[in-house]
GROMACS .gro file of C-alpha atoms in nm:
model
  424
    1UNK     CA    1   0.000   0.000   0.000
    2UNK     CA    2   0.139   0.332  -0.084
    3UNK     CA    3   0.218   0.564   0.182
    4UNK     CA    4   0.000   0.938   0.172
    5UNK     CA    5   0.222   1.212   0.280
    6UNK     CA    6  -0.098   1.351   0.406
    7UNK     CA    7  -0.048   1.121   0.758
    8UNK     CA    8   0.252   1.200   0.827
    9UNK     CA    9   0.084   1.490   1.068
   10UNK     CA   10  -0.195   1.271   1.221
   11UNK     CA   11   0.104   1.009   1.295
   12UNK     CA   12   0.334   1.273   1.446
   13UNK     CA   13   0.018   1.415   1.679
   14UNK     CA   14  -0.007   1.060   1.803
   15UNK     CA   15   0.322   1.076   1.954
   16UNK     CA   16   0.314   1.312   2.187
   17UNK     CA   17  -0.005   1.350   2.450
   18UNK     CA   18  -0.091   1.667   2.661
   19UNK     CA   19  -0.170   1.720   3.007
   20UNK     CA   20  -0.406   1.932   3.258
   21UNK     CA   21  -0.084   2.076   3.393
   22UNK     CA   22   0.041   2.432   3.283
   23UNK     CA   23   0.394   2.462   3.341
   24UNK     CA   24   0.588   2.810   3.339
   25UNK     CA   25   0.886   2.886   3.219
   26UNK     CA   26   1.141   3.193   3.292
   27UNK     CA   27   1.167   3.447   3.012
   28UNK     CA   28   1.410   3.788   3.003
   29UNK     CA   29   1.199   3.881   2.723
   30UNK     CA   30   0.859   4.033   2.797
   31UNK     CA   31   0.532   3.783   2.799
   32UNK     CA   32   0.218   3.902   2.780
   33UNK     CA   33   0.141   3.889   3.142
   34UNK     CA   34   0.274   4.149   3.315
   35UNK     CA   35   0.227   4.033   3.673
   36UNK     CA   36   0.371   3.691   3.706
   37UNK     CA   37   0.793   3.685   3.778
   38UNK     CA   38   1.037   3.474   3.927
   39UNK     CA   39   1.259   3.632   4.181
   40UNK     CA   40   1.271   4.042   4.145
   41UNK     CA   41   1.024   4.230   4.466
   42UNK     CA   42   0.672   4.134   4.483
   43UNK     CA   43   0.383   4.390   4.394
   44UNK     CA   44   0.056   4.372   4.542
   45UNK     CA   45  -0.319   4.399   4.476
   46UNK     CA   46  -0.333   4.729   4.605
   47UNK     CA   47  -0.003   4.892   4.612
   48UNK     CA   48  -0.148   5.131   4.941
   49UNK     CA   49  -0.241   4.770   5.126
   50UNK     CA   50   0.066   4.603   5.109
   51UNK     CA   51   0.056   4.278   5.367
   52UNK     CA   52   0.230   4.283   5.707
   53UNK     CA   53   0.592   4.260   5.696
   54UNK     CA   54   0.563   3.972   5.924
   55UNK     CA   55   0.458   3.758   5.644
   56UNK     CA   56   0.747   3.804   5.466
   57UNK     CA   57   0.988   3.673   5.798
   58UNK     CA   58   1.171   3.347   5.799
   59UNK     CA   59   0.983   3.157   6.088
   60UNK     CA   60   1.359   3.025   6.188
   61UNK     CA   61   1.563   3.340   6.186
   62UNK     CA   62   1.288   3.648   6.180
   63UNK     CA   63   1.463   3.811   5.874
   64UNK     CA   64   1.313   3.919   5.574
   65UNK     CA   65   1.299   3.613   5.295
   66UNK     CA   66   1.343   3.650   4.929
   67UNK     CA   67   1.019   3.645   4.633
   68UNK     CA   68   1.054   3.301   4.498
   69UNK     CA   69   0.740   3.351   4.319
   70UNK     CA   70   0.480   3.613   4.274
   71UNK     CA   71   0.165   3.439   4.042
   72UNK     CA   72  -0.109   3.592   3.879
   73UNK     CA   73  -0.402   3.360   4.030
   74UNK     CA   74  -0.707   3.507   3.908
   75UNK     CA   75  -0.966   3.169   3.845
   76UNK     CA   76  -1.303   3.308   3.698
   77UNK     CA   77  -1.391   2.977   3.651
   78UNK     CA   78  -1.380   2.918   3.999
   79UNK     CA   79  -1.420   3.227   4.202
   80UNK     CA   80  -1.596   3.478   3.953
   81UNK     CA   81  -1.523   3.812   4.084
   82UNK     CA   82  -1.167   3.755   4.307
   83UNK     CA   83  -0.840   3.894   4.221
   84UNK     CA   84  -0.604   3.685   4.343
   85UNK     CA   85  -0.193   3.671   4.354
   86UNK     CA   86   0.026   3.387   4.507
   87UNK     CA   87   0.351   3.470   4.622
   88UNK     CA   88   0.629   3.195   4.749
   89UNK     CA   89   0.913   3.374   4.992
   90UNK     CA   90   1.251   3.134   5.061
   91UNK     CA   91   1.443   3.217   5.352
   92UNK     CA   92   1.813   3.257   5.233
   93UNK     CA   93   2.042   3.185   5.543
   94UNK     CA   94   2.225   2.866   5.541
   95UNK     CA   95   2.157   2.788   5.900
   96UNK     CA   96   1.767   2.824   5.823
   97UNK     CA   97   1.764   2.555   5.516
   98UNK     CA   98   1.613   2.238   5.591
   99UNK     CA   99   1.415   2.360   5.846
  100UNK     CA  100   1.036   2.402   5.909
  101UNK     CA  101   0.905   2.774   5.820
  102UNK     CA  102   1.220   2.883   5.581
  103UNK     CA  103   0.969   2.879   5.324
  104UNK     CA  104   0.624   3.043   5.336
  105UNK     CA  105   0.345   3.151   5.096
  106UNK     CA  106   0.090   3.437   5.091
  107UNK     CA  107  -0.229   3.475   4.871
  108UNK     CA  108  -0.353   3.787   4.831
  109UNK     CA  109  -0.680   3.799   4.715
  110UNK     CA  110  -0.995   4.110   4.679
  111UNK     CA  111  -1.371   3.986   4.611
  112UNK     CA  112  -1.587   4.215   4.475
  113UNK     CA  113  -1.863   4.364   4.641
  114UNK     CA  114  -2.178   4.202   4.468
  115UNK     CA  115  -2.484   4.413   4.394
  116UNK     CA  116  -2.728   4.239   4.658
  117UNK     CA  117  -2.399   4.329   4.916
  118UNK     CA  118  -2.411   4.711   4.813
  119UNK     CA  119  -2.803   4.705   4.804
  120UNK     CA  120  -2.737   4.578   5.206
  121UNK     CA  121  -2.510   4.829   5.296
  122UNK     CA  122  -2.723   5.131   5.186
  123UNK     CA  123  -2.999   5.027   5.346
  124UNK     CA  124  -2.839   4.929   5.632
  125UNK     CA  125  -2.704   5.307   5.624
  126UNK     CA  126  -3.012   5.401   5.621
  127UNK     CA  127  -3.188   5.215   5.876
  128UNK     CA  128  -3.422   4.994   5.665
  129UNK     CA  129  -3.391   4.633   5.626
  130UNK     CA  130  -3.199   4.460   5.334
  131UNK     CA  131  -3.447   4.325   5.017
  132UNK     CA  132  -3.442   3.979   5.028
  133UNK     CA  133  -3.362   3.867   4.671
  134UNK     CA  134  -3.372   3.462   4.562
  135UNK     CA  135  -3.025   3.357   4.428
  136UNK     CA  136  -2.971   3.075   4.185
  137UNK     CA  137  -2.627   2.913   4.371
  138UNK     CA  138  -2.560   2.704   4.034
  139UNK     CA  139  -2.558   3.000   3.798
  140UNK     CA  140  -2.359   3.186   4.065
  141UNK     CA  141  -2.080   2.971   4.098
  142UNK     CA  142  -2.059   2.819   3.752
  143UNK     CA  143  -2.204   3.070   3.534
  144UNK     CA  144  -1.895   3.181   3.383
  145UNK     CA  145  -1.684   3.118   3.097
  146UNK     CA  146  -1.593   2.755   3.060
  147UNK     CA  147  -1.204   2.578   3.078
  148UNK     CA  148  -1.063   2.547   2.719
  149UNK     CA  149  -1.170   2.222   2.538
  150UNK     CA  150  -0.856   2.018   2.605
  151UNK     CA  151  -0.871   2.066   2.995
  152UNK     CA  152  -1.064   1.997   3.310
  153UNK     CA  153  -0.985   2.337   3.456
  154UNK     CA  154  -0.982   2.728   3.415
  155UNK     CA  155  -0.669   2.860   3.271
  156UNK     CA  156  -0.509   2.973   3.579
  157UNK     CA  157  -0.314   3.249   3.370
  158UNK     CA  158  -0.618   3.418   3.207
  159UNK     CA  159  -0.967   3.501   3.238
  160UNK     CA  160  -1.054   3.518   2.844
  161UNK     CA  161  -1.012   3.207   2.589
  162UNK     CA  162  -0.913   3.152   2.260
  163UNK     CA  163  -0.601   3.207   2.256
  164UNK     CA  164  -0.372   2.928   2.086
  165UNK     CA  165  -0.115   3.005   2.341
  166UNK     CA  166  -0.279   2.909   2.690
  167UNK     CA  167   0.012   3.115   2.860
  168UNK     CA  168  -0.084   3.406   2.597
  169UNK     CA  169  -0.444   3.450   2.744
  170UNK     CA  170  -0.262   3.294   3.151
  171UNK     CA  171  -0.313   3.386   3.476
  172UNK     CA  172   0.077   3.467   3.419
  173UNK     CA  173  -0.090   3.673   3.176
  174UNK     CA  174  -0.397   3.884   3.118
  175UNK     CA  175  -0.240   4.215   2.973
  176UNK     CA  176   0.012   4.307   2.708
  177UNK     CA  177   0.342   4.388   2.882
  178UNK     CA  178   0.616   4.574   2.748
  179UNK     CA  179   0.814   4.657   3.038
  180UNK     CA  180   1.000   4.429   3.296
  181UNK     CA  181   0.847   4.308   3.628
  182UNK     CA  182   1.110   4.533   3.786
  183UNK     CA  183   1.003   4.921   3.581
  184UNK     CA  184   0.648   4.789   3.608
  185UNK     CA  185   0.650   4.785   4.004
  186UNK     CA  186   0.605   5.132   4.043
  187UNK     CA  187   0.383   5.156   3.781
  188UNK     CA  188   0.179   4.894   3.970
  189UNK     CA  189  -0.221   4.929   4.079
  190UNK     CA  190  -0.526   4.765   4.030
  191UNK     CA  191  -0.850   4.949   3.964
  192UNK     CA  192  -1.139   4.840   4.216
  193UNK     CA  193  -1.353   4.580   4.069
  194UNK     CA  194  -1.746   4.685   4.030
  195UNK     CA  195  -2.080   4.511   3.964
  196UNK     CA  196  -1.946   4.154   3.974
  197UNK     CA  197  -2.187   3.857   4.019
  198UNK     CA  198  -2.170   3.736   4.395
  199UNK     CA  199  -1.895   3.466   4.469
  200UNK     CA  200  -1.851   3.124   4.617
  201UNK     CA  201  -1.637   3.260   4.869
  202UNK     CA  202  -1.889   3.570   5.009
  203UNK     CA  203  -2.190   3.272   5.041
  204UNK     CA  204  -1.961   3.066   5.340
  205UNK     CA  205  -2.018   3.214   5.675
  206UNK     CA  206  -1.712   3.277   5.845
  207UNK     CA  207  -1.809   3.446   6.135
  208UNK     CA  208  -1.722   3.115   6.334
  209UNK     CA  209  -1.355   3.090   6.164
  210UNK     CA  210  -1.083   3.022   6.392
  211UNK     CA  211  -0.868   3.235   6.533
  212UNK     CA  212  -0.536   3.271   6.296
  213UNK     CA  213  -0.255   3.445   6.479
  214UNK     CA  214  -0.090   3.496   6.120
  215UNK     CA  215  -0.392   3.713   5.959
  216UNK     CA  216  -0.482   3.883   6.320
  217UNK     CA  217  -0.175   4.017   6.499
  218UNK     CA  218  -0.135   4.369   6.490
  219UNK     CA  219   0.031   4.422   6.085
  220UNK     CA  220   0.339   4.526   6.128
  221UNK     CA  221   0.466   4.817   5.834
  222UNK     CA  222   0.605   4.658   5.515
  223UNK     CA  223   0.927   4.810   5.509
  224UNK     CA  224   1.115   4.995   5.244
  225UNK     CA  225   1.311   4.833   4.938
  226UNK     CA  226   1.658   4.950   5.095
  227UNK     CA  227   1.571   4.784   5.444
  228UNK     CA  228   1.510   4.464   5.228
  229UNK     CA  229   1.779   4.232   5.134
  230UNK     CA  230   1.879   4.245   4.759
  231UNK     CA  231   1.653   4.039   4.546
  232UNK     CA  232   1.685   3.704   4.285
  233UNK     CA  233   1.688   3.872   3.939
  234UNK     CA  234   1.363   3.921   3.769
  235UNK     CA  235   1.245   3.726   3.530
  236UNK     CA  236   0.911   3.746   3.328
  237UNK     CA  237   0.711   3.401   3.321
  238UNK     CA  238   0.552   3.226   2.990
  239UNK     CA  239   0.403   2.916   2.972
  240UNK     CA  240   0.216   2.594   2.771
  241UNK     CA  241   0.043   2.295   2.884
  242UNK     CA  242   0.208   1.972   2.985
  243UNK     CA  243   0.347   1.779   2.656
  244UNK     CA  244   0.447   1.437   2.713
  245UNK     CA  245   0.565   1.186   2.475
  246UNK     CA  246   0.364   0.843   2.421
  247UNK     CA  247   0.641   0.567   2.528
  248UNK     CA  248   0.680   0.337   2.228
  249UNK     CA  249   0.620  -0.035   2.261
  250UNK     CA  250   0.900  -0.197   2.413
  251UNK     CA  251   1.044  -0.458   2.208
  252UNK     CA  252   1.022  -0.855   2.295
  253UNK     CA  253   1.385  -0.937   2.351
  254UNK     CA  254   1.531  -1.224   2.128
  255UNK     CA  255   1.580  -1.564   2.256
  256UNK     CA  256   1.893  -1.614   2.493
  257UNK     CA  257   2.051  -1.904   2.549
  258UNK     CA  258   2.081  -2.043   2.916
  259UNK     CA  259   2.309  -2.303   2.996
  260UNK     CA  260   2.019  -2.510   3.162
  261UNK     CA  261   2.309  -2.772   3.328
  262UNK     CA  262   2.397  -2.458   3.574
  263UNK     CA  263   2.156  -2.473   3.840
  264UNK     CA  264   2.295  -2.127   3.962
  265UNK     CA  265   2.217  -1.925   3.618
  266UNK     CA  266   1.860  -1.856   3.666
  267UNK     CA  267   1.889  -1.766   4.029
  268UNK     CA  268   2.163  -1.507   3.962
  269UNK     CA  269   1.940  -1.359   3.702
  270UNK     CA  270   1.662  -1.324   4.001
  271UNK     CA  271   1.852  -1.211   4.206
  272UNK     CA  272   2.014  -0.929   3.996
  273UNK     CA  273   1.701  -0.847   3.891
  274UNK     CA  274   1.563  -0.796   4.225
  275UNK     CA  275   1.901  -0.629   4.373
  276UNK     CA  276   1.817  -0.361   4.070
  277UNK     CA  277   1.491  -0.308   4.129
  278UNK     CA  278   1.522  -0.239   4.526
  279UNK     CA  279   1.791  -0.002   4.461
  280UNK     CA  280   1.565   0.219   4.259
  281UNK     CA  281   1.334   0.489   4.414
  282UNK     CA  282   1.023   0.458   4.148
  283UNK     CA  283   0.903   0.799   4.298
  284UNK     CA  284   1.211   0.969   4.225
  285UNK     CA  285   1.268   0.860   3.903
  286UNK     CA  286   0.911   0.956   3.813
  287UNK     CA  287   0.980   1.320   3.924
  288UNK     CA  288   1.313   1.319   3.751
  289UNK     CA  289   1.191   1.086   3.402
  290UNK     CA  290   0.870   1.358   3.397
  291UNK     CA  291   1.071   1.672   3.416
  292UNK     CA  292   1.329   1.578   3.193
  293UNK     CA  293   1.039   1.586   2.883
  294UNK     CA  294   1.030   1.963   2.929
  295UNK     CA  295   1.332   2.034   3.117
  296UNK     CA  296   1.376   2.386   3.151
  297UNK     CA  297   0.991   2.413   3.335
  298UNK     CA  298   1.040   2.599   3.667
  299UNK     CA  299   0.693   2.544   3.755
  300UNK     CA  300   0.386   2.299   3.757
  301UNK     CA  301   0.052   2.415   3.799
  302UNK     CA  302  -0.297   2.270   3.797
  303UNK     CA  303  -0.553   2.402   4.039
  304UNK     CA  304  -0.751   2.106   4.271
  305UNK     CA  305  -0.542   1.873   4.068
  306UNK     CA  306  -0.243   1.644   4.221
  307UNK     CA  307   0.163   1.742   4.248
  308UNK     CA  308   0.427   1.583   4.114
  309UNK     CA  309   0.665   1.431   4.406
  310UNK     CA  310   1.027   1.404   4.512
  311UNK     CA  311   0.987   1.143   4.679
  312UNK     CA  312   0.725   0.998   4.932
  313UNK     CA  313   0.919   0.903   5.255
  314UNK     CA  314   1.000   1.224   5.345
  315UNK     CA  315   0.785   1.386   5.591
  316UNK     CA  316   0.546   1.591   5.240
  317UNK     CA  317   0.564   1.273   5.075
  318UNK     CA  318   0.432   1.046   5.331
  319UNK     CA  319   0.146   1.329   5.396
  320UNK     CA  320   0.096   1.343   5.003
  321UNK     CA  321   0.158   1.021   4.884
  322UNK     CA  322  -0.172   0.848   5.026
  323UNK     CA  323  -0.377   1.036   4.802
  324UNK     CA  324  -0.212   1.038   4.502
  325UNK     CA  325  -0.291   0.906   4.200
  326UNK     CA  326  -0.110   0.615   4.049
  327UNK     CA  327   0.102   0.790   3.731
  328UNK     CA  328   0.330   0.717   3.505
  329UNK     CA  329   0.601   0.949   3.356
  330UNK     CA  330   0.427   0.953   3.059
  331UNK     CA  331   0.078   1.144   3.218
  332UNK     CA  332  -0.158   0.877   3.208
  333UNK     CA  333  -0.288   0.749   3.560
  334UNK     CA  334  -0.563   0.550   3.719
  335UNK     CA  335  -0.734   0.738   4.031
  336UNK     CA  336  -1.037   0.673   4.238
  337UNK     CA  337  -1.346   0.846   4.054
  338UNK     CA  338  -1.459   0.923   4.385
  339UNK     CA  339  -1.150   1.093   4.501
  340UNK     CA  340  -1.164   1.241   4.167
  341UNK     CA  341  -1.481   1.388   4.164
  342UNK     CA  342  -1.457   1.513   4.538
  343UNK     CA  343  -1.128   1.681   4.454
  344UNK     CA  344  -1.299   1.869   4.136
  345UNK     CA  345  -1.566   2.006   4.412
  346UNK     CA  346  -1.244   2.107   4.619
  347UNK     CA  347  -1.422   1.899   4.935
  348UNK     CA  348  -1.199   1.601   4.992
  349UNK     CA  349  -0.900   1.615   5.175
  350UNK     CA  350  -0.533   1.560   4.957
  351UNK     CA  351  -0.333   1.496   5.251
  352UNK     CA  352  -0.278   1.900   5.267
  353UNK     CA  353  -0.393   2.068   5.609
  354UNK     CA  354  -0.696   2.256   5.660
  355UNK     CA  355  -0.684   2.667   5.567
  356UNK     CA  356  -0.600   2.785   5.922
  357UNK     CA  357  -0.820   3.109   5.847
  358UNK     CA  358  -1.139   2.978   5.804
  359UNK     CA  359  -1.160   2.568   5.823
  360UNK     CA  360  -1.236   2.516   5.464
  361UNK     CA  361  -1.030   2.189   5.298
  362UNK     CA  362  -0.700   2.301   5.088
  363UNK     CA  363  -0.602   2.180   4.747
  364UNK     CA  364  -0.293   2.144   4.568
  365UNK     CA  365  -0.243   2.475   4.318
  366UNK     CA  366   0.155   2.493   4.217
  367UNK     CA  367   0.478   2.386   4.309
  368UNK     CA  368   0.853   2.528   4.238
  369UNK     CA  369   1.104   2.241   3.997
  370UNK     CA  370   1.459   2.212   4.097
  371UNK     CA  371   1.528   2.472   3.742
  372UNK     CA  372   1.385   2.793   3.991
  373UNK     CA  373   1.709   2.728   4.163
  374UNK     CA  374   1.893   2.717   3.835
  375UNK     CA  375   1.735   3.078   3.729
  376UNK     CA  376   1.713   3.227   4.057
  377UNK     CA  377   2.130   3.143   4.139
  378UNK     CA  378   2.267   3.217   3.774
  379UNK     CA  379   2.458   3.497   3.955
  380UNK     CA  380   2.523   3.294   4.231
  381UNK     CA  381   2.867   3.199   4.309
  382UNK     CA  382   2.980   2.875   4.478
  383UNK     CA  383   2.758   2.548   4.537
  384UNK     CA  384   2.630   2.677   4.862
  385UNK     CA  385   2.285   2.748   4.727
  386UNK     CA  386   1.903   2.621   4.805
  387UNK     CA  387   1.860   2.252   4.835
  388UNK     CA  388   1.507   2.180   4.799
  389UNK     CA  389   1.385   1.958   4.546
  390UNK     CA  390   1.011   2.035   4.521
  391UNK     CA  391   0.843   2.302   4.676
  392UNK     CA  392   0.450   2.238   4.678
  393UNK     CA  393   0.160   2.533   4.763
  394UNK     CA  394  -0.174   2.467   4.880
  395UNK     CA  395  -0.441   2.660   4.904
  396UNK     CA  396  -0.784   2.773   5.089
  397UNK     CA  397  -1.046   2.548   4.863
  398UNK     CA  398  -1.315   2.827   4.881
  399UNK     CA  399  -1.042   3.128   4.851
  400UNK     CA  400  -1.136   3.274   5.201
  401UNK     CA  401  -0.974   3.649   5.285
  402UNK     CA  402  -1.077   3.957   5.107
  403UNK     CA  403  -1.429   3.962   5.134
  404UNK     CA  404  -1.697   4.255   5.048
  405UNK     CA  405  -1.382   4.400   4.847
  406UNK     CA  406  -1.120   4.422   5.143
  407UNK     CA  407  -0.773   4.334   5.022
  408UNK     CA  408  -0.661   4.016   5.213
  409UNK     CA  409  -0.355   3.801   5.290
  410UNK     CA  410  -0.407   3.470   5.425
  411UNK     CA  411  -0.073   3.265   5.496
  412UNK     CA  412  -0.112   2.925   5.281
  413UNK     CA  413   0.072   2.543   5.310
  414UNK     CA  414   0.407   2.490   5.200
  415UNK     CA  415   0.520   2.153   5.167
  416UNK     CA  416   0.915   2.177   5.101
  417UNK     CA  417   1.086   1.832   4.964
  418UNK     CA  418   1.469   1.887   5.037
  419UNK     CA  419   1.721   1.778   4.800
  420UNK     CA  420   1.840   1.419   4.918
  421UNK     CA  421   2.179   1.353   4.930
  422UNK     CA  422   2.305   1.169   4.662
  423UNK     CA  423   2.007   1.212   4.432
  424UNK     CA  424   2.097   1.426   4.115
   0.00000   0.00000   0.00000
């Protein structure tokens, strides 16, 4: 039969299959989005509510920690109506690495005042009680613009569609940007949001949260640039989804010849074989085997989905591991529908602690790859730099903080996996 040049494209699609994960990668040139960076000084929401300082303090040594990350989070999808940035600080002392609070992260997020919530607070001004109006919770939540075709969720970069380039239209990436993340900080401000439908996040009560020393001690003054300690370079942040290749068929080996008069020759074999395979860490070389198809990633994102880990008998991965699904370098994997569908609603537990601000079950958003480090210490001298291997942020399921169009920060979960000695 004679070969048609015309499938040579549908055979080279088949190779290659794509993922639910977005993953970023570090640009000097300008991306479209001109809020997401690696390294450089974080901007806020509202550049005349910046957080409290305290935030921003290594839990170990109570100095100021570097920007990691600061990511545009906005999820219409999700939470029609919030603005929302993630930022990731590292602590960069030597004698504070390894240990528990060198890393935090901060959400910042501002929900809009809906137009039943303004109706409330004139009246309320005014002494007479609040119209009652019936609310349709479905069309609420949901009734926004749906996820692109070839994915379960929003495009945590954007808030429009269409866009052949998911990281074009990201939430690293809702406005044309020209400038770098550094000339753009003073530039920086966000107008306030008006006449948005009501949100997810405004229906929970939290009048019963508990009490979070983090987001309730008196704030204390974010401090000047100078009284900061010099930053990672900047670097702008672009990104695709997940492309994987489709492992080919592994060949059936030809016939070998045993000597079948040596008793000892198929017990060796065994026993080699088994030697080999305890010697491996099948976690590890997941991570590494799954990164290594788009190497120069820096960071993994998929909101309510699962992360990718180091390994699973440190103290993250035996949290983490429980829950996971069972995948394969190659992206497919085989998970409990019901865990499945729970973690969609953002209900079931991951492994990840409760939000500490208002009870509400967290869910995996992001994590950092081992190339951050790579970027973030190109100017770096010596081998004396950070030694984590996965750094993993999760979140406040309903996106608590910030209500009736207060700017919020709400401390979040960081799961740190530290490099292991004599991994790669």
């Amino acid at each position: 039969m004679a070969t048609h040049d015309s499938d040579s494209s549908d055979e080279e699609s088949e190779q290659y299959t794509t993922t639910d994960v977005l993953l970023g990668y570090a640009s000097k040139e300008p991306t479209s989005d001109r809020i997401s960076q690696l390294g450089g000084r974080p901007t806020w929401l509202h550049s005349s509510h910046p957080p409290s300082s305290a935030l921003a303090r290594c839990k170990v040594c109570n100095d100021y920690m570097l920007l990691l990350l600061q990511l545009h989070g906005d999820l219409p999808e999700y939470f029609p109506g919030h603005e929302r940035r993630l930022y990731v600080f590292g602590c960069k002392r030597r004698t504070c690495r390894r240990r528990e609070g060198s890393m935090r992260a901060i959400r910042n997020v501002r929900a809009a005042v809906s137009k039943d919530k303004k109706a409330q607070r004139s009246a309320t001004a005014i002494g007479k009680p609040p119209a009652t109006t019936e609310q349709n919770l479905g069309n609420s939540i949901f009734g926004v613009t749906s996820a692109p075709v070839n994915s379960r969720n929003a495009n945590p970069f954007s808030s429009s569609t269409g866009s052949s380039n998911p990281f074009s239209s990201s939430p690293f990436s809702n406005h044309n940007n020209t400038t770098s993340p550094d000339s753009a900080i003073s530039k920086q401000s966000v107008d306030d949001t008006s006449d948005l439908r009501s949100t997810f996040a405004s229906k929970v009560s939290l009048s019963s949260s508990p009490y979070n020393p983090s987001t309730h001690s008196p704030p204390e003054h974010w401090p000047a640039d100078t009284s900061l300690p010099v930053p990672y370079p900047s670097y702008h942040l672009d990104a695709d989804y997940e492309t994987l290749d489709i492992p080919s068929q592994v060949p059936v080996p030809g016939t070998t010849m045993m000597d079948l008069d040596d008793p000892g020759a198929a017990s060796s074999a065994k026993e080699d074989a088994d030697t080999f395979e305890s010697t491996i860490d099948k976690t590890f070389q997941r991570f590494a085997d799954r990164l290594a198809q788009n190497p120069l990633q820096v960071l993994r994102y998929e909101f309510r989905g699962f992360p990718l880990l180091y390994s699973k008998t440190d103290n993250v991965g035996k949290l983490l591991a429980p829950y996971q699904p069972h995948s394969t370098s190659h992206g497919s994997s085989e998970s409990n529908s019901k865990l499945s569908m729970a973690r969609r609603d953002g209900s079931a537990s991951i492994g990840i602690p409760p939000c500490e601000n208002c009870g509400a079950g967290r869910v995996f958003e992001l994590q950092l790859t081992p190339q951050a480090i790579t970027e973030l210490e190109v100017k770096e001298e010596g081998l004396e730099g950070m030694e984590w291997g996965n750094v993993v942020v999760g979140v406040c399921g309903v996106d608590c903080g910030g209500e009736s169009g207060d700017v919020g920060y709400v401390e979040e979960w960081v799961g740190v996996q530290w490099e292991e000695r004599g991994k790669p």
